[in-house]
Short mmCIF file of C-alpha atoms and ligand atoms in Angstrom, two decimals:
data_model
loop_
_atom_site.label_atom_id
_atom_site.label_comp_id
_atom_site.label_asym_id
_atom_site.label_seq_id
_atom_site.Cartn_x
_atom_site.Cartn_y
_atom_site.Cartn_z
CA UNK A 22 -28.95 -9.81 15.36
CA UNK A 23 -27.57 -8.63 12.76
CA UNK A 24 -23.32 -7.01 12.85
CA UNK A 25 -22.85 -3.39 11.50
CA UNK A 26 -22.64 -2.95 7.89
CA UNK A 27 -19.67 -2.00 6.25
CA UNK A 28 -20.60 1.64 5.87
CA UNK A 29 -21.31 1.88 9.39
CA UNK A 30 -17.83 1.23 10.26
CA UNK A 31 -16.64 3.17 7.97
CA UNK A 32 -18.40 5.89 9.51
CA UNK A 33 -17.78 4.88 12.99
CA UNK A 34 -13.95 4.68 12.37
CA UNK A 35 -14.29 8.32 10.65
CA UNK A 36 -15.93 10.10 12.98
CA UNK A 37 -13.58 8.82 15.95
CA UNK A 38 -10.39 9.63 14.07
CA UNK A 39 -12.06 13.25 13.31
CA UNK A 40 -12.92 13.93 16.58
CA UNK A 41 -9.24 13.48 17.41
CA UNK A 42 -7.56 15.80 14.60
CA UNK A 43 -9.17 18.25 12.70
CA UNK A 44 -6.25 17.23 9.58
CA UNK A 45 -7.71 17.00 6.32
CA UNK A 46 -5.56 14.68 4.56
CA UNK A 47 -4.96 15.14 0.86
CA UNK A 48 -2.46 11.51 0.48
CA UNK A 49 -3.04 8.71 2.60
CA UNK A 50 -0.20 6.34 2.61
CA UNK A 51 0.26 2.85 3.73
CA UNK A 52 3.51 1.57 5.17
CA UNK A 53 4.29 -1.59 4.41
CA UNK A 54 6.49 -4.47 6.54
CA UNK A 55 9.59 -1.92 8.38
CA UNK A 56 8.61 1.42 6.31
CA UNK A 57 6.79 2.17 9.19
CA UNK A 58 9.83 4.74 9.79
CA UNK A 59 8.47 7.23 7.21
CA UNK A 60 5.67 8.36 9.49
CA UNK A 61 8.48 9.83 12.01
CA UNK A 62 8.88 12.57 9.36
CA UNK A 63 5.98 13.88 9.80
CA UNK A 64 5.20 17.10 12.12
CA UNK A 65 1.97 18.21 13.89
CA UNK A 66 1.42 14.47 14.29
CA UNK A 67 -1.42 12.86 15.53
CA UNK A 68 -0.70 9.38 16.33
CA UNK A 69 -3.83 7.00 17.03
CA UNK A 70 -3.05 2.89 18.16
CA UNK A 71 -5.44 0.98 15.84
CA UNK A 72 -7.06 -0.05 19.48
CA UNK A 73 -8.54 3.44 19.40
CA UNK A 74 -9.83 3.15 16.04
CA UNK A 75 -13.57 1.48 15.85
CA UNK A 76 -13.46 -1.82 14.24
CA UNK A 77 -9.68 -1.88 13.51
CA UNK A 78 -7.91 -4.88 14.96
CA UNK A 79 -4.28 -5.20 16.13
CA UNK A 80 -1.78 -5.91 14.27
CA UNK A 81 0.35 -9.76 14.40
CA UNK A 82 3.39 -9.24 12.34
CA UNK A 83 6.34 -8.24 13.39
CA UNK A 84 7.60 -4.59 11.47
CA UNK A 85 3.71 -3.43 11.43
CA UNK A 86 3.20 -1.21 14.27
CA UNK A 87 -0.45 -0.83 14.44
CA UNK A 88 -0.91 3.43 14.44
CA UNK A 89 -2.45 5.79 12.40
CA UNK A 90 -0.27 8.96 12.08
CA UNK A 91 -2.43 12.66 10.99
CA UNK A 92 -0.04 15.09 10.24
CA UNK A 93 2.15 17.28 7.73
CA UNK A 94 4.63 15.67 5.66
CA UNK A 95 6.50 18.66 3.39
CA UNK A 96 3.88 21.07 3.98
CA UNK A 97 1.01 18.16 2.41
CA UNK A 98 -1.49 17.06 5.23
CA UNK A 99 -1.36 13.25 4.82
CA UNK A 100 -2.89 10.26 7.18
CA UNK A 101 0.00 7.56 7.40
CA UNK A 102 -1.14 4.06 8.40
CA UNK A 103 1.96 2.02 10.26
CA UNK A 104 1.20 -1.59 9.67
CA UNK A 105 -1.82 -3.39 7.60
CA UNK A 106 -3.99 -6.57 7.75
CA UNK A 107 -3.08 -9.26 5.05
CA UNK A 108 -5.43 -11.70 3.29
CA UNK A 109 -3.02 -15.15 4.63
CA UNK A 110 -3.52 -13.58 8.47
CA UNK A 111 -7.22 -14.68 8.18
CA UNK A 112 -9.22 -11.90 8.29
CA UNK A 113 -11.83 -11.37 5.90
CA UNK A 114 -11.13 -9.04 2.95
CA UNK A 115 -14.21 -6.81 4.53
CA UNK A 116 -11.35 -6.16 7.27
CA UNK A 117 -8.01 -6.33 5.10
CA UNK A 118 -9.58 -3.03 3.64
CA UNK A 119 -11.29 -1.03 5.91
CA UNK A 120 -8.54 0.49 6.70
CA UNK A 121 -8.12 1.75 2.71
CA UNK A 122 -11.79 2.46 3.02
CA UNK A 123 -11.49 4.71 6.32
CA UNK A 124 -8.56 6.74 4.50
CA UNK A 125 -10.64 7.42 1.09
CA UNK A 126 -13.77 8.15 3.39
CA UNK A 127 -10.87 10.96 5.10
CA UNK A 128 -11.22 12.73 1.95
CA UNK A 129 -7.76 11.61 0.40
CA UNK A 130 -6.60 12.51 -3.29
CA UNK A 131 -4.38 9.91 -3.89
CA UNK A 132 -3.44 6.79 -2.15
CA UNK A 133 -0.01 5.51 -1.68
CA UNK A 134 0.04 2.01 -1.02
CA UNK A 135 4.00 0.58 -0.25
CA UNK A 136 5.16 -2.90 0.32
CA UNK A 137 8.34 -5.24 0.50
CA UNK A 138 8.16 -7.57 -2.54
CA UNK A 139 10.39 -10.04 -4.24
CA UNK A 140 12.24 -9.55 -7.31
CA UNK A 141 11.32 -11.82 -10.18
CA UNK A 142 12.92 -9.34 -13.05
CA UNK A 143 16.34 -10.45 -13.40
CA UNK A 144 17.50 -6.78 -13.81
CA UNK A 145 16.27 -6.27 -10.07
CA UNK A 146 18.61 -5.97 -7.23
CA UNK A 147 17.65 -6.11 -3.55
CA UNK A 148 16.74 -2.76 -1.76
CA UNK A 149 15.94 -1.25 -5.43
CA UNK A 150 12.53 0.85 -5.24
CA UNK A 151 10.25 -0.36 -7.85
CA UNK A 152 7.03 1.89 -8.92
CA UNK A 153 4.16 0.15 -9.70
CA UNK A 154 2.56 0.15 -13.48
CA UNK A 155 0.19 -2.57 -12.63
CA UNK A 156 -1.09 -5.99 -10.69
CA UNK A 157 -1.85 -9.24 -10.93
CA UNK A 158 -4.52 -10.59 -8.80
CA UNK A 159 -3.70 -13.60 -7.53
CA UNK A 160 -5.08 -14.51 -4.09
CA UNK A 161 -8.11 -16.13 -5.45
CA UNK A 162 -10.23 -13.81 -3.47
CA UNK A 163 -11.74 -10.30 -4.30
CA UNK A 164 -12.82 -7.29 -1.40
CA UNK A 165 -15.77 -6.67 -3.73
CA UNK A 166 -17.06 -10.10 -3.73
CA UNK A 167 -20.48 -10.42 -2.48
CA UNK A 168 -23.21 -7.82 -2.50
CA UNK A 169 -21.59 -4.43 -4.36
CA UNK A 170 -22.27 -1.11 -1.54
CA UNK A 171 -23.16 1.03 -4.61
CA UNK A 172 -22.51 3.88 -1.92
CA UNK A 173 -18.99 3.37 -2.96
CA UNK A 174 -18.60 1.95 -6.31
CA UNK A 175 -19.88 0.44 -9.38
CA UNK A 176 -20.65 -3.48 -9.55
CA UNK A 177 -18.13 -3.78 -12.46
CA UNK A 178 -15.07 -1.21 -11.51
CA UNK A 179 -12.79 -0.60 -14.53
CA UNK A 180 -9.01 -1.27 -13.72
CA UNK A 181 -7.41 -0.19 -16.79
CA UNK A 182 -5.58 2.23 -14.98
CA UNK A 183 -5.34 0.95 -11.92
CA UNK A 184 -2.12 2.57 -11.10
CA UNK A 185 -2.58 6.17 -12.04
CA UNK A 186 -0.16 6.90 -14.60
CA UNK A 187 0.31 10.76 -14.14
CA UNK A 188 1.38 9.93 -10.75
CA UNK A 189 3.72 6.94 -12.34
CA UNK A 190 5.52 9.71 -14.03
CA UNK A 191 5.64 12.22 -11.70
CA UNK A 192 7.19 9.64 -9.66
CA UNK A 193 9.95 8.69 -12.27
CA UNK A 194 10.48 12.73 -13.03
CA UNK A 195 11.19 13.34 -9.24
CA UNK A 196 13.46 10.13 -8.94
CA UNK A 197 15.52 11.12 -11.65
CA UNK A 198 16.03 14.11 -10.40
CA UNK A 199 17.11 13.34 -7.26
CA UNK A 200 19.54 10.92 -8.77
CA UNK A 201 17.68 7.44 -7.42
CA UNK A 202 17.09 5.02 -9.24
CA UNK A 203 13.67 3.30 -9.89
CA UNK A 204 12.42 0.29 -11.51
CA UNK A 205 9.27 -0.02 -12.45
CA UNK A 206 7.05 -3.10 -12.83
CA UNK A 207 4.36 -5.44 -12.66
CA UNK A 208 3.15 -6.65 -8.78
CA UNK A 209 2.11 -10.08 -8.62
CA UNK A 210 -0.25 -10.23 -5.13
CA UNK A 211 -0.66 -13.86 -3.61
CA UNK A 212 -2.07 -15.05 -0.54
CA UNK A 213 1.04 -16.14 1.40
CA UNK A 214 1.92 -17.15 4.14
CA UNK A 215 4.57 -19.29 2.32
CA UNK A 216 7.44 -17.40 0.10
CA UNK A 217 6.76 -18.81 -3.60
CA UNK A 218 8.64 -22.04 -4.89
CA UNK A 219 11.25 -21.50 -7.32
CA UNK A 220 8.77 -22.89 -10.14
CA UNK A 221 6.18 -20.30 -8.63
CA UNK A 222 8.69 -17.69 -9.37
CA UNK A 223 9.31 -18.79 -12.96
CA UNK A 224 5.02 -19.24 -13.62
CA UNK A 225 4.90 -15.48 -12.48
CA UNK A 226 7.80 -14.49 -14.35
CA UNK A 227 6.03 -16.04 -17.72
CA UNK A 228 2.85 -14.51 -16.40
CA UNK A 229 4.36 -11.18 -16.84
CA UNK A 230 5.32 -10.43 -13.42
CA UNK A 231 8.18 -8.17 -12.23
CA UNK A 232 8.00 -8.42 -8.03
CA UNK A 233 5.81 -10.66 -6.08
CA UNK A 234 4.80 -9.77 -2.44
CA UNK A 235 1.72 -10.58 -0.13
CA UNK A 236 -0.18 -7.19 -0.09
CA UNK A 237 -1.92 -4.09 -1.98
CA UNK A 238 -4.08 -5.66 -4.29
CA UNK A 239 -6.74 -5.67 -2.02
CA UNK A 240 -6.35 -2.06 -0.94
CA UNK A 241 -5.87 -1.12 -4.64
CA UNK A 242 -9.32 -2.73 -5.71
CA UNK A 243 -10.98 -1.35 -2.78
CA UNK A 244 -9.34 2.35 -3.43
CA UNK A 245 -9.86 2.20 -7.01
CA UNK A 246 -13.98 1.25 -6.54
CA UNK A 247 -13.80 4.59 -4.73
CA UNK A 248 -12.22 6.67 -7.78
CA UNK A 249 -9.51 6.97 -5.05
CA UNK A 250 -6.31 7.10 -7.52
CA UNK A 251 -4.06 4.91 -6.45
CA UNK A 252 0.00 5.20 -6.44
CA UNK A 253 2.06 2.39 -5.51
CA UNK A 254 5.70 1.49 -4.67
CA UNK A 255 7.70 -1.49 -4.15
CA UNK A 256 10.46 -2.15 -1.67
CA UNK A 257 12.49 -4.95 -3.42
CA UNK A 258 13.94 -6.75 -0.30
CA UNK A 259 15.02 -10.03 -2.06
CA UNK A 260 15.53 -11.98 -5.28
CA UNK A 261 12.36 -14.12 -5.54
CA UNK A 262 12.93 -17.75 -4.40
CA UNK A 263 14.97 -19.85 -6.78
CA UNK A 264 16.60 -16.67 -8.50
CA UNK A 265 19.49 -16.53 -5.96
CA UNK A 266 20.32 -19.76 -4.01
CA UNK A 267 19.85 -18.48 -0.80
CA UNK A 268 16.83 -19.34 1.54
CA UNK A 269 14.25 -16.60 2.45
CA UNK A 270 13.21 -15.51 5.49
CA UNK A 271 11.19 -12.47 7.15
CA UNK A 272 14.45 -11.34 8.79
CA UNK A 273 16.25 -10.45 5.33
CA UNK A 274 12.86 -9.14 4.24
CA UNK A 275 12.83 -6.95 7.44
CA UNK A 276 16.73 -6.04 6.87
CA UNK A 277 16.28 -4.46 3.47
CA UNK A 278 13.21 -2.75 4.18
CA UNK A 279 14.70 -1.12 6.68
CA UNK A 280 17.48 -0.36 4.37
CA UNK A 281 14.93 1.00 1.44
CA UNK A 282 13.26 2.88 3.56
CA UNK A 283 15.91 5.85 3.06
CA UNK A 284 15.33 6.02 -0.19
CA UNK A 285 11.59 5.64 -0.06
CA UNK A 286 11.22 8.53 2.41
CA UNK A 287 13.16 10.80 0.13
CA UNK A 288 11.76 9.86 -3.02
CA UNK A 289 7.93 10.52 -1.23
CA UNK A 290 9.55 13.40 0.73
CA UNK A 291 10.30 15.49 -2.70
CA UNK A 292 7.64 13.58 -4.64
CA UNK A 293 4.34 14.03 -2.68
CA UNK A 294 3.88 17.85 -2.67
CA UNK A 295 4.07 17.70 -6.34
CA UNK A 296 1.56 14.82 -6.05
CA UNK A 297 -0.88 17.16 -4.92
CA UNK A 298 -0.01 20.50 -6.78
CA UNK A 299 0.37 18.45 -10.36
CA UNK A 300 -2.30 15.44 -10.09
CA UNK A 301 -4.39 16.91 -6.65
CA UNK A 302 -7.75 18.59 -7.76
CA UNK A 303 -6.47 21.94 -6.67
N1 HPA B 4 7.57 -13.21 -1.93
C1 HPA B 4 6.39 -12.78 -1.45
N2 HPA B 4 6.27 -11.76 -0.63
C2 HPA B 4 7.39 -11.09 -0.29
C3 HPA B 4 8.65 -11.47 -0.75
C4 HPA B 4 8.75 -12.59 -1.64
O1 HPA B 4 9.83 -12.99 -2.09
N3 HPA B 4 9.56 -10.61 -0.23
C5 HPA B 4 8.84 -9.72 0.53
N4 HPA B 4 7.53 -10.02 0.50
#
């Protein structure tokens, strides 16, 4: 017999979450490895376990919590996901991004996808924020591969802009303003598990890379084959291997994320209701 299709759990997932708060977001955000705190901020909250979600599994590393958060963050309704699937856990791509699916199906305006990354530009420091201009696909896999669901999105999606850059500089306006600073640069996605060799590091630096980290592409492509316009922001949480001598490990990564996530939640905290009143279809 055959599974549901992909559309069915998208709807599935949908209609559970909407029977549980009436929100309609306008920015869905997801939190990368120990960002998760940003979702605290929020008031009115709904908070669902991914359990409760149709077709959602758990989540197996450590600093992804595994909940969906519905509430108000500055006035903005917004849908917060705490914790993500990645490619080098083994699930299929169909399941890295139906979460990213299930948020643009929510009716969202603009997706904010955030990660912890490693800094390949030399001009990088560790816990710097780092806005995204644009990726690099390199996990040898593609969400859209296989039959295209023309119910949401062309065959051939155009990724000039995959980034959206009105939101780019209404990001780098609002930082400024509040005095923080923020790099911006190209994301280099790779499968993972393993942090890059230092000869990795200096083939992605020639390639044109600025940070390197495990995540987002996926959820970009699969957002941006929506029309979903897509925002995202890097936590820099160490020199990429080989640039400092020190060895990396998921601890450190954890560390500074923690540490960034200060300045990511004010940066998003002043930057997201102008998010929807400047780039929002209002
Ligand atoms: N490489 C890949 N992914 C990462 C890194 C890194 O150095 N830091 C955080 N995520």
């Amino acid at each position: 017999m055959q599974g549901p299709s992909i559309y069915e759990k998208i709807r599935a997932a949908v209609s559970e979450i909407q029977s549980r708060s009436s929100i309609q977001p306008k920015i869905g955000m997801i939190l990368g490895s120990g960002l998760g705190p940003i979702a605290d901020q929020c008031t009115d909250a709904v908070k669902l376990n991914y359990s409760d979600i149709p077709y959602f599994h758990g989540t197996s590393v450590e600093g992804h919590a595994g909940k969906m958060i519905l509430g108000n963050f500055e006035g903005v309704p917004v849908v917060f996901l705490q914790g993500r699937f990645h490619v080098y856990e083994g699930y299929p791509m169909e399941d890295v991004v139906l979460p990213t699916r299930v948020l643009c199906a929510l009716g969202i305006e603009t997706l904010i996808l955030t990660n912890a990354a490693g800094g390949i530009n030399t001009r990088f420091q560790p816990c710097d924020l780092m806005v995204i201009r644009d990726h690099i696909n390199l996990m040898g896999n593609n969400p859209l591969k296989g039959p295209n669901l023309s119910e949401l999105g062309p065959r051939f999606p155009d990724m000039t802009e995959a980034y959206d850059s009105k939101c780019i500089e209404i990001l780098k306006n609002t930082a400024a303003e509040i005095n923080l600073p923020l790099q911006e640069g190209v994301y280099a996605g790779v499968l993972g598990p393993t942090y890059e060799t230092p000869a990795e590091v200096r083939m992605l630096r020639t390639l044109g890379a600025d940070a390197v980290g495990m995540s987002t592409v996926p959820e970009s492509i699969a957002a941006n084959h929506l029309g979903v316009q897509v925002v995202g922001i890097s936590a820099i949480t160490n020199l990429a291997a080989g640039i400092s001598h020190q060895k990396l490990t998921h601890e450190e990564v954890m560390e500074s994320s923690e540490l960034t996530a200060k300045k990511m939640t004010s940066l998003l905290k002043n930057a997201i209701p102008r998010l929807v009143h400047e780039r929002g279809n209002e």
